[in-house]
Amino acid sequence: MSEKVKLGRRSFLVAAGASGAAAAAAVASKVAPQQATTETPKADEKRKGYHLSEHVLSYYRTTKV
Amino acid sequence: MNAASATIEQPRIAPEDQARADFYALLSRLFYAGPDAGLMAAIAGADEIVAEGDARVAEAWRELVAAAAATDPEAAREEYDLVFVGTGKAEVTPFATHYMTRTGAELILARLRGELARMGLARNPATREPEDHVAALCDVMRHLIVSGGAGDTAVQEEKGFFEGYIRPAFGAFCDAVLASPNTNFYKPVARFARAFFAVEVESFAML
């Protein structure tokens, strides 16, 4: 793809909200560490289905190492 | 190679791509399970997004931040369980193939599994849910963004995955969340998701 196309897409993304990069990063930083502790099964665990002890950010692991 | 010590070298990514990856991570987390207190506090305390042009994401973000500040995390967790979790039939199913009616769910899942294998991604062995869970699809996008860098091939890979599995499903999924009489906190989550995905659609269309 041309540099012009790339630049157009980038400036569109920046204009649409990438100036919120810091906001997003601050929140995303809470995503991973919280999950491991909060999703551990509790004694009164009545949840079924999709509540697992694994955290979602390791939902997939890469097999290419 | 020792799997525990093996690290994948992460290419440097542009701030706007990092923001996209972070938004995908957040959506993945919120659609995987109800938020805990730490995450709610982080959202409630997040900075505003200042839009220079299209203000949809900025407005939806403001609404989500306000909702996080006004919602008890325990209530949001109960809401998640009530709406998205169900043995057999959840009120709002978080599986993308449900919203993609043109092709059979099994065919789409088979294709998705093939693509994940090609990308070198395997489902975490402890995870039981099918690969088309919206949380999983968002997690794949996050992975593609942070691991792919800014090269043409990487961006095309992101686009292909998004167009194949998220674009055909997110509108109807978000509509279902918004239409539910049982969603409160998840309404602004769905509106933010819709606004963010709309920007993704538009930005991929520029390629």
Coordinates of C-alpha atoms in Angstrom, one line a residue:
Chain A
M1 CA 0.0 0.0 0.0
S2 CA 1.2 3.5 -0.7
E3 CA 2.6 5.9 1.9
K4 CA -0.3 8.2 1.2
V5 CA -2.8 5.6 2.0
K6 CA -1.0 4.6 5.2
L7 CA -0.7 8.2 6.3
G8 CA -4.4 8.8 5.6
R9 CA -5.4 5.9 7.7
R10 CA -3.1 6.9 10.5
S11 CA -4.3 10.4 10.6
F12 CA -7.9 9.1 10.6
L13 CA -7.2 6.8 13.5
V14 CA -5.4 9.6 15.4
A15 CA -8.3 12.0 14.8
A16 CA -10.9 9.4 15.8
G17 CA -9.4 8.6 19.2
A18 CA -5.8 7.6 19.3
S19 CA -5.2 10.8 21.2
G20 CA -6.9 8.6 23.8
A21 CA -3.9 6.3 23.8
A22 CA -3.0 7.2 27.3
A23 CA -6.6 6.7 28.5
A24 CA -6.7 3.3 26.8
A25 CA -3.3 2.2 28.2
A26 CA -4.2 3.2 31.7
V27 CA -7.3 1.0 31.6
A28 CA -5.8 -1.8 29.7
S29 CA -3.0 -2.1 32.3
K30 CA -5.7 -3.1 34.7
V31 CA -7.1 -5.8 32.5
A32 CA -4.4 -8.5 32.8
P33 CA -3.3 -8.5 36.4
Q34 CA -6.8 -8.1 37.8
Q35 CA -8.2 -11.0 35.9
A36 CA -6.1 -13.7 37.3
T37 CA -7.1 -13.0 40.8
T38 CA -10.7 -12.2 40.3
E39 CA -11.5 -15.2 38.3
T40 CA -10.3 -17.7 40.7
P41 CA -13.2 -19.8 41.8
K42 CA -14.9 -18.7 45.0
A43 CA -16.4 -20.9 47.6
D44 CA -19.9 -19.7 46.8
E45 CA -19.2 -20.2 43.1
K46 CA -22.5 -20.5 41.3
R47 CA -21.3 -19.3 38.0
K48 CA -21.4 -21.6 35.1
G49 CA -20.5 -21.6 31.5
Y50 CA -17.9 -19.1 30.6
H51 CA -16.3 -18.2 33.9
L52 CA -13.0 -19.9 34.0
S53 CA -9.9 -19.5 36.1
E54 CA -7.9 -18.6 33.0
H55 CA -7.6 -15.0 32.1
V56 CA -8.8 -13.9 28.8
L57 CA -5.5 -12.4 27.6
S58 CA -4.1 -15.8 27.5
Y59 CA -7.2 -17.0 25.7
Y60 CA -4.9 -17.8 22.8
R61 CA -1.3 -18.6 23.1
T62 CA 1.0 -18.5 20.2
T63 CA 2.3 -21.8 19.0
K64 CA 5.0 -20.1 17.0
V65 CA 7.9 -19.7 19.4
Chain B
M1 CA 13.4 -23.9 23.7
N2 CA 12.1 -23.4 27.2
A3 CA 8.5 -22.2 26.7
A4 CA 8.5 -20.3 30.0
S5 CA 11.5 -18.2 29.1
A6 CA 10.7 -17.8 25.5
T7 CA 9.6 -14.3 24.5
I8 CA 8.4 -13.1 21.2
E9 CA 10.1 -10.0 20.1
Q10 CA 7.5 -7.3 20.0
P11 CA 7.9 -4.8 17.1
R12 CA 7.6 -1.2 18.1
I13 CA 4.1 -0.1 17.3
A14 CA 2.6 3.4 16.7
P15 CA 0.7 5.1 19.5
E16 CA -2.6 4.8 17.6
D17 CA -2.1 1.1 17.1
Q18 CA -1.2 0.7 20.8
A19 CA -4.5 2.5 21.6
R20 CA -6.4 0.1 19.3
A21 CA -4.8 -2.9 20.9
D22 CA -5.7 -1.5 24.4
F23 CA -9.3 -0.9 23.4
Y24 CA -9.5 -4.5 22.1
A25 CA -8.0 -5.7 25.3
L26 CA -10.5 -3.8 27.3
L27 CA -13.5 -5.0 25.2
S28 CA -12.2 -8.6 25.4
R29 CA -12.0 -8.4 29.1
L30 CA -15.4 -6.8 29.5
F31 CA -17.1 -9.3 27.2
Y32 CA -15.4 -12.2 28.9
A33 CA -16.6 -11.6 32.4
G34 CA -18.1 -8.8 34.5
P35 CA -15.6 -6.2 35.7
D36 CA -13.9 -6.3 39.1
A37 CA -13.5 -3.3 41.3
G38 CA -10.0 -2.5 40.1
L39 CA -11.0 -2.4 36.5
M40 CA -14.1 -0.3 37.2
A41 CA -12.0 2.2 39.1
A42 CA -9.5 2.4 36.3
I43 CA -12.3 3.0 33.7
A44 CA -13.9 5.6 36.0
G45 CA -10.7 7.4 36.4
A46 CA -9.6 7.3 32.8
D47 CA -8.7 10.4 30.9
E48 CA -11.1 11.8 28.3
I49 CA -10.4 11.1 24.7
V50 CA -10.0 14.3 22.8
A51 CA -11.2 13.7 19.2
E52 CA -9.8 15.9 16.5
G53 CA -12.3 14.8 13.9
D54 CA -14.8 12.0 14.3
A55 CA -16.1 12.3 17.8
R56 CA -18.0 9.0 18.1
V57 CA -15.3 7.1 20.0
A58 CA -14.6 10.1 22.3
E59 CA -18.3 10.5 23.2
A60 CA -18.9 6.8 23.7
W61 CA -15.7 6.7 25.9
R62 CA -17.0 9.6 28.0
E63 CA -20.3 7.8 28.5
L64 CA -18.5 4.6 29.5
V65 CA -16.3 6.4 32.0
A66 CA -19.3 8.0 33.6
A67 CA -21.2 4.7 33.7
A68 CA -18.2 3.0 35.4
A69 CA -18.1 5.8 38.0
A70 CA -21.8 5.4 38.7
T71 CA -22.0 1.6 38.8
D72 CA -21.3 -0.8 41.6
P73 CA -18.8 -3.4 40.3
E74 CA -20.8 -6.2 41.9
A75 CA -23.9 -5.1 40.1
A76 CA -22.0 -5.0 36.8
R77 CA -20.8 -8.6 37.5
E78 CA -24.3 -9.8 38.3
E79 CA -25.5 -8.0 35.1
Y80 CA -22.9 -9.8 33.1
D81 CA -23.9 -13.2 34.5
L82 CA -27.6 -12.6 34.0
V83 CA -27.3 -11.4 30.4
F84 CA -24.4 -13.3 28.9
V85 CA -24.1 -16.5 30.8
G86 CA -26.6 -19.2 30.6
T87 CA -26.5 -22.9 30.3
G88 CA -27.7 -23.5 26.8
K89 CA -29.2 -20.1 26.1
A90 CA -27.9 -16.8 27.4
E91 CA -30.2 -13.9 26.9
V92 CA -27.5 -12.3 24.7
T93 CA -25.2 -14.9 23.4
P94 CA -21.6 -13.6 23.1
F95 CA -20.7 -16.0 20.2
A96 CA -20.2 -14.3 16.9
T97 CA -21.4 -17.1 14.7
H98 CA -24.9 -16.6 16.2
Y99 CA -25.1 -13.3 14.5
M100 CA -23.6 -14.5 11.2
T101 CA -26.5 -16.3 9.6
R102 CA -25.4 -16.5 6.0
T103 CA -23.2 -19.5 6.6
G104 CA -23.6 -22.2 9.1
A105 CA -22.0 -21.7 12.5
E106 CA -20.0 -25.0 12.2
L107 CA -18.6 -23.9 8.8
I108 CA -17.5 -20.5 10.2
L109 CA -16.0 -22.1 13.3
A110 CA -14.1 -24.6 11.1
R111 CA -12.8 -21.8 9.0
L112 CA -11.9 -19.7 12.1
R113 CA -10.0 -22.6 13.6
G114 CA -8.1 -23.1 10.4
E115 CA -7.1 -19.4 10.4
L116 CA -6.0 -19.4 14.0
A117 CA -3.9 -22.4 13.4
R118 CA -2.3 -20.7 10.4
M119 CA -1.6 -17.7 12.6
G120 CA 0.1 -19.9 15.1
L121 CA -2.7 -19.4 17.7
A122 CA -4.1 -22.2 19.8
R123 CA -6.9 -22.0 22.3
N124 CA -5.7 -22.0 25.9
P125 CA -6.2 -25.6 27.0
A126 CA -8.1 -24.5 30.1
T127 CA -10.6 -22.6 27.9
R128 CA -13.7 -24.5 27.0
E129 CA -15.7 -22.0 25.0
P130 CA -15.7 -22.0 21.3
E131 CA -13.3 -19.7 19.4
D132 CA -16.0 -17.4 18.2
H133 CA -16.6 -15.8 21.6
V134 CA -16.4 -12.0 21.1
A135 CA -13.8 -11.8 23.9
A136 CA -11.7 -14.3 22.0
L137 CA -12.1 -12.5 18.7
C138 CA -11.1 -9.2 20.3
D139 CA -8.1 -10.9 21.9
V140 CA -7.0 -12.1 18.5
M141 CA -7.2 -8.6 17.1
R142 CA -5.1 -7.3 20.1
H143 CA -2.6 -10.0 19.4
L144 CA -2.4 -9.3 15.7
I145 CA -1.9 -5.5 16.4
V146 CA 0.8 -5.9 19.0
S147 CA 2.7 -8.7 17.3
G148 CA 2.4 -7.7 13.7
G149 CA 3.8 -4.2 13.7
A150 CA 2.9 -1.7 11.0
G151 CA 3.9 -3.7 7.9
D152 CA 1.5 -4.1 5.0
T153 CA 1.1 -7.8 5.5
A154 CA 0.3 -7.4 9.2
V155 CA -2.3 -4.8 8.6
Q156 CA -3.9 -6.9 5.9
E157 CA -4.0 -9.8 8.3
E158 CA -5.8 -7.6 10.9
K159 CA -8.2 -6.4 8.2
G160 CA -9.0 -10.0 7.0
F161 CA -9.7 -11.2 10.5
F162 CA -11.8 -8.2 11.4
E163 CA -13.8 -8.4 8.2
G164 CA -14.2 -12.2 8.5
Y165 CA -15.4 -12.5 12.1
I166 CA -16.0 -9.2 13.8
R167 CA -17.6 -7.0 11.2
P168 CA -20.4 -9.4 10.3
A169 CA -21.4 -9.9 13.9
F170 CA -20.7 -6.8 16.0
G171 CA -23.7 -4.7 14.8
A172 CA -26.3 -7.3 15.7
F173 CA -24.4 -8.3 18.9
C174 CA -24.3 -4.7 20.1
D175 CA -27.9 -4.2 19.2
A176 CA -28.9 -7.2 21.3
V177 CA -27.0 -5.9 24.3
L178 CA -28.7 -2.5 23.9
A179 CA -32.1 -4.0 23.5
S180 CA -31.9 -6.2 26.6
P181 CA -34.1 -5.0 29.5
N182 CA -31.4 -6.4 31.8
T183 CA -28.4 -4.3 30.7
N184 CA -27.3 -1.1 32.4
F185 CA -23.6 -0.8 32.5
Y186 CA -23.2 -3.0 29.4
K187 CA -25.3 -0.5 27.3
P188 CA -22.4 2.1 27.3
V189 CA -20.0 -0.8 26.8
A190 CA -21.9 -1.9 23.7
R191 CA -22.1 1.7 22.5
F192 CA -18.4 2.1 22.9
A193 CA -17.7 -1.2 21.1
R194 CA -19.9 -0.1 18.3
A195 CA -18.3 3.3 17.9
F196 CA -14.8 1.8 18.1
F197 CA -15.6 -1.0 15.6
A198 CA -17.2 1.6 13.3
V199 CA -13.8 3.4 13.2
E200 CA -12.1 0.1 12.6
V201 CA -14.4 -0.5 9.6
E202 CA -13.7 2.9 8.2
S203 CA -9.9 2.7 8.7
F204 CA -9.7 -0.7 7.1
A205 CA -11.7 0.5 4.2
M206 CA -8.9 3.0 3.5
L207 CA -6.5 0.2 2.8

